[in-house]
Tab-separated table of C-alpha atoms and ligand atoms in Angstrom:
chain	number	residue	atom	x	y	z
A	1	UNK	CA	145.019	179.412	81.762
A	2	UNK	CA	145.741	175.559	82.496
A	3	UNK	CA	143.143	173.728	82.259
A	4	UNK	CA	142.528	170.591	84.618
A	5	UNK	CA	141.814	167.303	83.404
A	6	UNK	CA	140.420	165.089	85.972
A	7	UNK	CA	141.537	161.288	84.998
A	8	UNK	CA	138.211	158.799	84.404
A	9	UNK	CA	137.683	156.930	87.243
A	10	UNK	CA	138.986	153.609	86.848
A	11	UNK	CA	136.630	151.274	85.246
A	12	UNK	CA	135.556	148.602	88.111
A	13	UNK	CA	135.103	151.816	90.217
A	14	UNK	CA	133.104	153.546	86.964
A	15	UNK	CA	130.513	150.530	86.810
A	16	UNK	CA	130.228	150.062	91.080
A	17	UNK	CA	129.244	154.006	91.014
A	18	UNK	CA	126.807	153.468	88.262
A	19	UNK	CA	125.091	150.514	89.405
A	20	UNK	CA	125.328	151.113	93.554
A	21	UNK	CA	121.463	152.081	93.767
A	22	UNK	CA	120.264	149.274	91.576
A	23	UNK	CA	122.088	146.944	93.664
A	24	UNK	CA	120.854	148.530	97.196
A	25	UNK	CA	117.483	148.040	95.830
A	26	UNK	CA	118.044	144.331	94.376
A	27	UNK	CA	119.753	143.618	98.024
A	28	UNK	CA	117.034	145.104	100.172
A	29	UNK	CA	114.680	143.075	97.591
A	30	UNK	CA	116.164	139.519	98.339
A	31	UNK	CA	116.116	139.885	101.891
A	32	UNK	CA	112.449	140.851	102.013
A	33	UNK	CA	111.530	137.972	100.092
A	34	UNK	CA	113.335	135.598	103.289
A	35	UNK	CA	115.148	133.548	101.369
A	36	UNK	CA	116.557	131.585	104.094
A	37	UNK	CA	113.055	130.915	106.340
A	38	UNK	CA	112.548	127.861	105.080
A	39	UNK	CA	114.030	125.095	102.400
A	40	UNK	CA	111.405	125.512	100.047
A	41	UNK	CA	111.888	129.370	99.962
A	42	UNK	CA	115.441	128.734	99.493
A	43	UNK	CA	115.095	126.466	96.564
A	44	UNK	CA	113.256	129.759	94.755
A	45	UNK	CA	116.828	131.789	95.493
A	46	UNK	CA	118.229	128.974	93.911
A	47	UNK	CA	116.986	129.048	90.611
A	48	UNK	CA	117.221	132.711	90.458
A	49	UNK	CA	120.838	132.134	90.822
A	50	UNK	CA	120.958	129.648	88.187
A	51	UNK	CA	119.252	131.302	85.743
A	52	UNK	CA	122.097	134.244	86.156
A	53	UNK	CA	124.507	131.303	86.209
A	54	UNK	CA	123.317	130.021	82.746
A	55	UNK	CA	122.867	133.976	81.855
A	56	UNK	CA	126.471	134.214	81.907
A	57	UNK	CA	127.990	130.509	81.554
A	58	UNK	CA	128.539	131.594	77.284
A	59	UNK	CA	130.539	134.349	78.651
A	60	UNK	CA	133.164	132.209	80.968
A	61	UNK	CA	133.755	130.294	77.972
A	62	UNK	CA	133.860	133.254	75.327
A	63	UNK	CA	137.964	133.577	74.076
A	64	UNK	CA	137.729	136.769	73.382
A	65	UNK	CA	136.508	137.770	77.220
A	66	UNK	CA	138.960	134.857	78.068
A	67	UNK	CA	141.882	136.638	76.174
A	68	UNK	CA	140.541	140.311	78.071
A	69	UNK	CA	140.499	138.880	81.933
A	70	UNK	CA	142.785	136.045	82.325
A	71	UNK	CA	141.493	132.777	84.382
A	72	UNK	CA	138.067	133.676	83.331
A	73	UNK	CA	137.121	130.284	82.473
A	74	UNK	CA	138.202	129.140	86.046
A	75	UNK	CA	135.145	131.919	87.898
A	76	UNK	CA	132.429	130.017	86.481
A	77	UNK	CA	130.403	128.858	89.475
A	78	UNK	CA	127.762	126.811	87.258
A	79	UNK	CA	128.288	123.929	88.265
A	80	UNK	CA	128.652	124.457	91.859
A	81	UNK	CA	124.736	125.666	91.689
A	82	UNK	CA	123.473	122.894	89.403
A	83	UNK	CA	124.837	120.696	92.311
A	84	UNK	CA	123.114	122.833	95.159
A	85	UNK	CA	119.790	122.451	92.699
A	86	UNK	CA	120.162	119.124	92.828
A	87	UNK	CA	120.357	119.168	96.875
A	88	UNK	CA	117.095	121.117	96.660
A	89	UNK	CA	115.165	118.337	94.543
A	90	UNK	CA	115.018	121.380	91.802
A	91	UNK	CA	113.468	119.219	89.348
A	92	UNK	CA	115.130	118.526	85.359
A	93	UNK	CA	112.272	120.479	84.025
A	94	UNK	CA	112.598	123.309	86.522
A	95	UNK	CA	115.966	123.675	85.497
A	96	UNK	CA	115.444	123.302	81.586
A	97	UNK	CA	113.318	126.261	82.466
A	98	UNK	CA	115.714	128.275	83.777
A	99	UNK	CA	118.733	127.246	81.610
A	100	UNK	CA	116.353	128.553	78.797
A	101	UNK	CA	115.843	131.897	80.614
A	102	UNK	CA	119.276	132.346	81.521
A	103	UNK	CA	120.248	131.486	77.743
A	104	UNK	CA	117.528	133.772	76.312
A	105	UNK	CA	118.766	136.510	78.297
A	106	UNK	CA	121.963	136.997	76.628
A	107	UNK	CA	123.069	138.302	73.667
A	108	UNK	CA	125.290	141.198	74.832
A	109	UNK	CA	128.621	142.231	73.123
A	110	UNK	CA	132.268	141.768	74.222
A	111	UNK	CA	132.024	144.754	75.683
A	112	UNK	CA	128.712	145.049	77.239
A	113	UNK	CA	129.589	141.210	78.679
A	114	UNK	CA	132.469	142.486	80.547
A	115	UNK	CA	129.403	144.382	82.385
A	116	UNK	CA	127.934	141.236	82.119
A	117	UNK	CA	130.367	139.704	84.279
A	118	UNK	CA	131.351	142.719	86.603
A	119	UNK	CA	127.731	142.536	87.836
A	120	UNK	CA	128.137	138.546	88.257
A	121	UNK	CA	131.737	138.603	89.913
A	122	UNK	CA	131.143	141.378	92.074
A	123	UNK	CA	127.772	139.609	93.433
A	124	UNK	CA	130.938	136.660	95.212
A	125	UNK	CA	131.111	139.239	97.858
A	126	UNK	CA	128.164	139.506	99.287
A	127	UNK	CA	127.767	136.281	99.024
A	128	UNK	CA	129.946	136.009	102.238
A	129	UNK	CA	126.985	137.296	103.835
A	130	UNK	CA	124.607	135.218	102.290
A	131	UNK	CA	126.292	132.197	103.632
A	132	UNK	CA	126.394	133.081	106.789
A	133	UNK	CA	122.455	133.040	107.082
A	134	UNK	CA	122.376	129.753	104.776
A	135	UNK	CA	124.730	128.182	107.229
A	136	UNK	CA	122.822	129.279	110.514
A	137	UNK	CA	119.635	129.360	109.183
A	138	UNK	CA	119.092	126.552	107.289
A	139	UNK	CA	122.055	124.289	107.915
A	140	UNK	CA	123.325	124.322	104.658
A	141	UNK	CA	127.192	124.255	103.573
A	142	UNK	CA	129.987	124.085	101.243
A	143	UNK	CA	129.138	120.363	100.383
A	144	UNK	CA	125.255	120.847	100.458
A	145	UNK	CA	122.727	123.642	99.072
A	146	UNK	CA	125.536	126.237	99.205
A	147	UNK	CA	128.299	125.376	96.880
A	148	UNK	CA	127.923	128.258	94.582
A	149	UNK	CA	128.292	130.818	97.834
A	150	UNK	CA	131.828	129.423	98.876
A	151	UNK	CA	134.656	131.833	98.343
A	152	UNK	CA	137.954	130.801	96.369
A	153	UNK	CA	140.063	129.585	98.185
A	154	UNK	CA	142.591	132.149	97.483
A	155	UNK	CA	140.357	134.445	99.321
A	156	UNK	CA	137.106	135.983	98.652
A	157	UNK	CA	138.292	139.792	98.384
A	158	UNK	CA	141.758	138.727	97.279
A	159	UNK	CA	140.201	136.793	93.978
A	160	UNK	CA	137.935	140.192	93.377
A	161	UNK	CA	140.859	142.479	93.740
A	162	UNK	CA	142.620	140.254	91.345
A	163	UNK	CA	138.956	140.744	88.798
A	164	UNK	CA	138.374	144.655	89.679
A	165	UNK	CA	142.859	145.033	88.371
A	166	UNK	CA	141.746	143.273	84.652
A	167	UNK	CA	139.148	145.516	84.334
A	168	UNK	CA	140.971	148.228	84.825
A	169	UNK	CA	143.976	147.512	83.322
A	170	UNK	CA	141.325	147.400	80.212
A	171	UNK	CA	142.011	150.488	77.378
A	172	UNK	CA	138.268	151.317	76.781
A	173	UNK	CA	137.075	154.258	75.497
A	174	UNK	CA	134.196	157.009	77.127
A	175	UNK	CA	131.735	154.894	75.006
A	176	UNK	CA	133.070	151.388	75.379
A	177	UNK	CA	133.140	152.355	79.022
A	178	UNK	CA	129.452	153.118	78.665
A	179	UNK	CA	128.060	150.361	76.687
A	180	UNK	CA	130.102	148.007	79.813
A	181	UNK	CA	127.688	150.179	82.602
A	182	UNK	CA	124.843	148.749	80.247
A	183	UNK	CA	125.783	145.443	80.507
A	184	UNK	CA	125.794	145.891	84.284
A	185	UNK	CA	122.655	146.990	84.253
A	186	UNK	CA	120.797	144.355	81.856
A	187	UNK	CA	122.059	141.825	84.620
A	188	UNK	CA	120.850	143.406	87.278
A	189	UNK	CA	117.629	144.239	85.837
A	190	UNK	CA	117.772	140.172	83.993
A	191	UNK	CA	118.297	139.368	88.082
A	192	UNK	CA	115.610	141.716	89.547
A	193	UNK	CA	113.060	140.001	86.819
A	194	UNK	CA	114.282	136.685	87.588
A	195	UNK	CA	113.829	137.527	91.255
A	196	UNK	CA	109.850	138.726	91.014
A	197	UNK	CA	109.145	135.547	88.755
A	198	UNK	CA	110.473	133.099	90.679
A	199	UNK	CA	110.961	134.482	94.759
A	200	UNK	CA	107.824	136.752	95.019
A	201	UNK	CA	105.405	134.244	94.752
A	202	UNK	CA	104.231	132.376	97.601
A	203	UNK	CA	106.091	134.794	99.420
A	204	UNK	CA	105.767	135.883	103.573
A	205	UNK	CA	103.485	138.351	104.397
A	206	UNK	CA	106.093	140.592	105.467
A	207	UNK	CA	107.692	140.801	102.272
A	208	UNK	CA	107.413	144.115	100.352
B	1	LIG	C1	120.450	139.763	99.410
B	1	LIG	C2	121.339	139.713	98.455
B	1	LIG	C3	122.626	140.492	98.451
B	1	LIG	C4	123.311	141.057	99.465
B	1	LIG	C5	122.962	141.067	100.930
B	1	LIG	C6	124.481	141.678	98.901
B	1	LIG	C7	125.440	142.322	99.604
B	1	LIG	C8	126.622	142.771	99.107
B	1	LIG	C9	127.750	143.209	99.883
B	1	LIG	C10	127.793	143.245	101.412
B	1	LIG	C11	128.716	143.550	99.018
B	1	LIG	C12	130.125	143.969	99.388
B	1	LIG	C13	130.363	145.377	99.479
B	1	LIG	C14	131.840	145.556	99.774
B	1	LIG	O1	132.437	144.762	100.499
B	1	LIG	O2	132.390	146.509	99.233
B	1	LIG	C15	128.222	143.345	97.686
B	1	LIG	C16	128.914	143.621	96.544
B	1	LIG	C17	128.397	143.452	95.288
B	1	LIG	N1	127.215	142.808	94.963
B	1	LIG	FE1	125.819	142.217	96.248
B	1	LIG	N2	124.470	141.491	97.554
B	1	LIG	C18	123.357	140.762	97.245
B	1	LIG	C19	122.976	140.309	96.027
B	1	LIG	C20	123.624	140.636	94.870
B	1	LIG	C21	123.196	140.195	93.563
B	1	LIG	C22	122.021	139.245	93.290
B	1	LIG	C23	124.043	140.760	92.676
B	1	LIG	C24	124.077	140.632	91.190
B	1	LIG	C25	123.883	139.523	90.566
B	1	LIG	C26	125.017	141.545	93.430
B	1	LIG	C27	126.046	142.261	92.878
B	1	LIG	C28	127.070	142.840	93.599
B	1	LIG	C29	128.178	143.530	93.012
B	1	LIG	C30	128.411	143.790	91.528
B	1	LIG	C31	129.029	143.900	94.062
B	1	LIG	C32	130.377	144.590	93.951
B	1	LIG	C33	130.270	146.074	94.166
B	1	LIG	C34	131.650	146.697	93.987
B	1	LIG	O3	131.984	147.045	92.844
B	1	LIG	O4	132.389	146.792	94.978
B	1	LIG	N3	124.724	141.440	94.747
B	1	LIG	N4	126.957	142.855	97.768
């Protein structure tokens, strides 16, 4: 009798199965803290993105990840969001704070950083959506408070396509392919933290 060998899902596909109910959750999360209701509650959603940015700013710079998933180096969004900080009046010791965080936060492997970074990549598209309601809520724009939201300007879903194809053009094994779903996961759950510590206080009574 033949038997049939269904082919591994391809890997980007692999780690957006594994991680789709973490992110509904983290997504459903955000919006029920209203980050975009007022300036000050924006300025929290700020430094919960730049503690993720400093999370993973070691890994945009790492040769080996650079060598695995060329124009790495050129994703990094870091310093669009120290800039928005900056609109915000985030103050230096706010963001020592954070950078600290963010830097404490990562000690993954090549491997479980390409997780790392699938988690942080993928998070460019909704983004899209997120700067919509910065824009009409609050004003804000590719020159002020929302740098780090702008899409490339090769195209938002064209420059993930582009991401999603190194990934899978990567030779991993069943457990290399695991130990990359972990890395998805410690960012998500590093960005769920970072959310409660720094969004959920002070937050709007309709928040849940
Ligand atoms: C309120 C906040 C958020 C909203 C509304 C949101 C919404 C979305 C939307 C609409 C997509 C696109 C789905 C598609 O076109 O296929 C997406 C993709 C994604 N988001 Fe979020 N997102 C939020 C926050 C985040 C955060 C904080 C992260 C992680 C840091 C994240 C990680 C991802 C990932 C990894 C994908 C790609 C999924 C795939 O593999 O296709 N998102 N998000």
């Amino acid at each position: 009798m033949t038997q049939v060998v269904t082919p591994p899902l391809p890997l980007s596909s692999y780690l957006k199965e594994q991680t789709t109910s973490t992110h509904e959750s983290l997504d459903r999360r955000i919006m029920a803290l209203a980050p975009f209701s007022s300036g000050e509650r924006f300025a929290c959603f700020l430094r919960m993105q730049l503690r993720l940015h400093y999370a993973t700013a070691p890994l945009y710079q790492n040769p080996a990840l650079q060598a695995l998933l060329p124009g790495l180096a050129e994703r990094s969004r870091l310093q669009a969001i120290i800039l928005d900080c900056a609109d915000f009046d985030i103050t230096a010791e706010q963001q020592e704070a954070d950078r600290s965080a963010g830097c404490a936060a990562q000690n993954a492997s090549t491997i479980g950083a390409i997780g790392w970074l699938y988690t942080h990549e993928g998070s460019t598209l909704g983004a899209a959506f997120l700067l919509k309601h910065a824009r009409e809520q609050l004003g804000l724009s590719e020159t002020f408070g929302a740098r780090h939201l702008v899409g490339h300007s090769d195209g938002r879903g064209l420059h993930w396509r582009e991401f999603k194809q190194a990934l899978d053009a990567l030779n991993l094994s069943a457990a290399e392919r695991d130990q990359a779903v972990a890395g998805a996961r410690d960012a998500f759950a590093f960005v769920r933290a970072s959310v409660e510590e720094l969004m959920a206080d002070n937050q709007p009574a309709a928040a849940s």
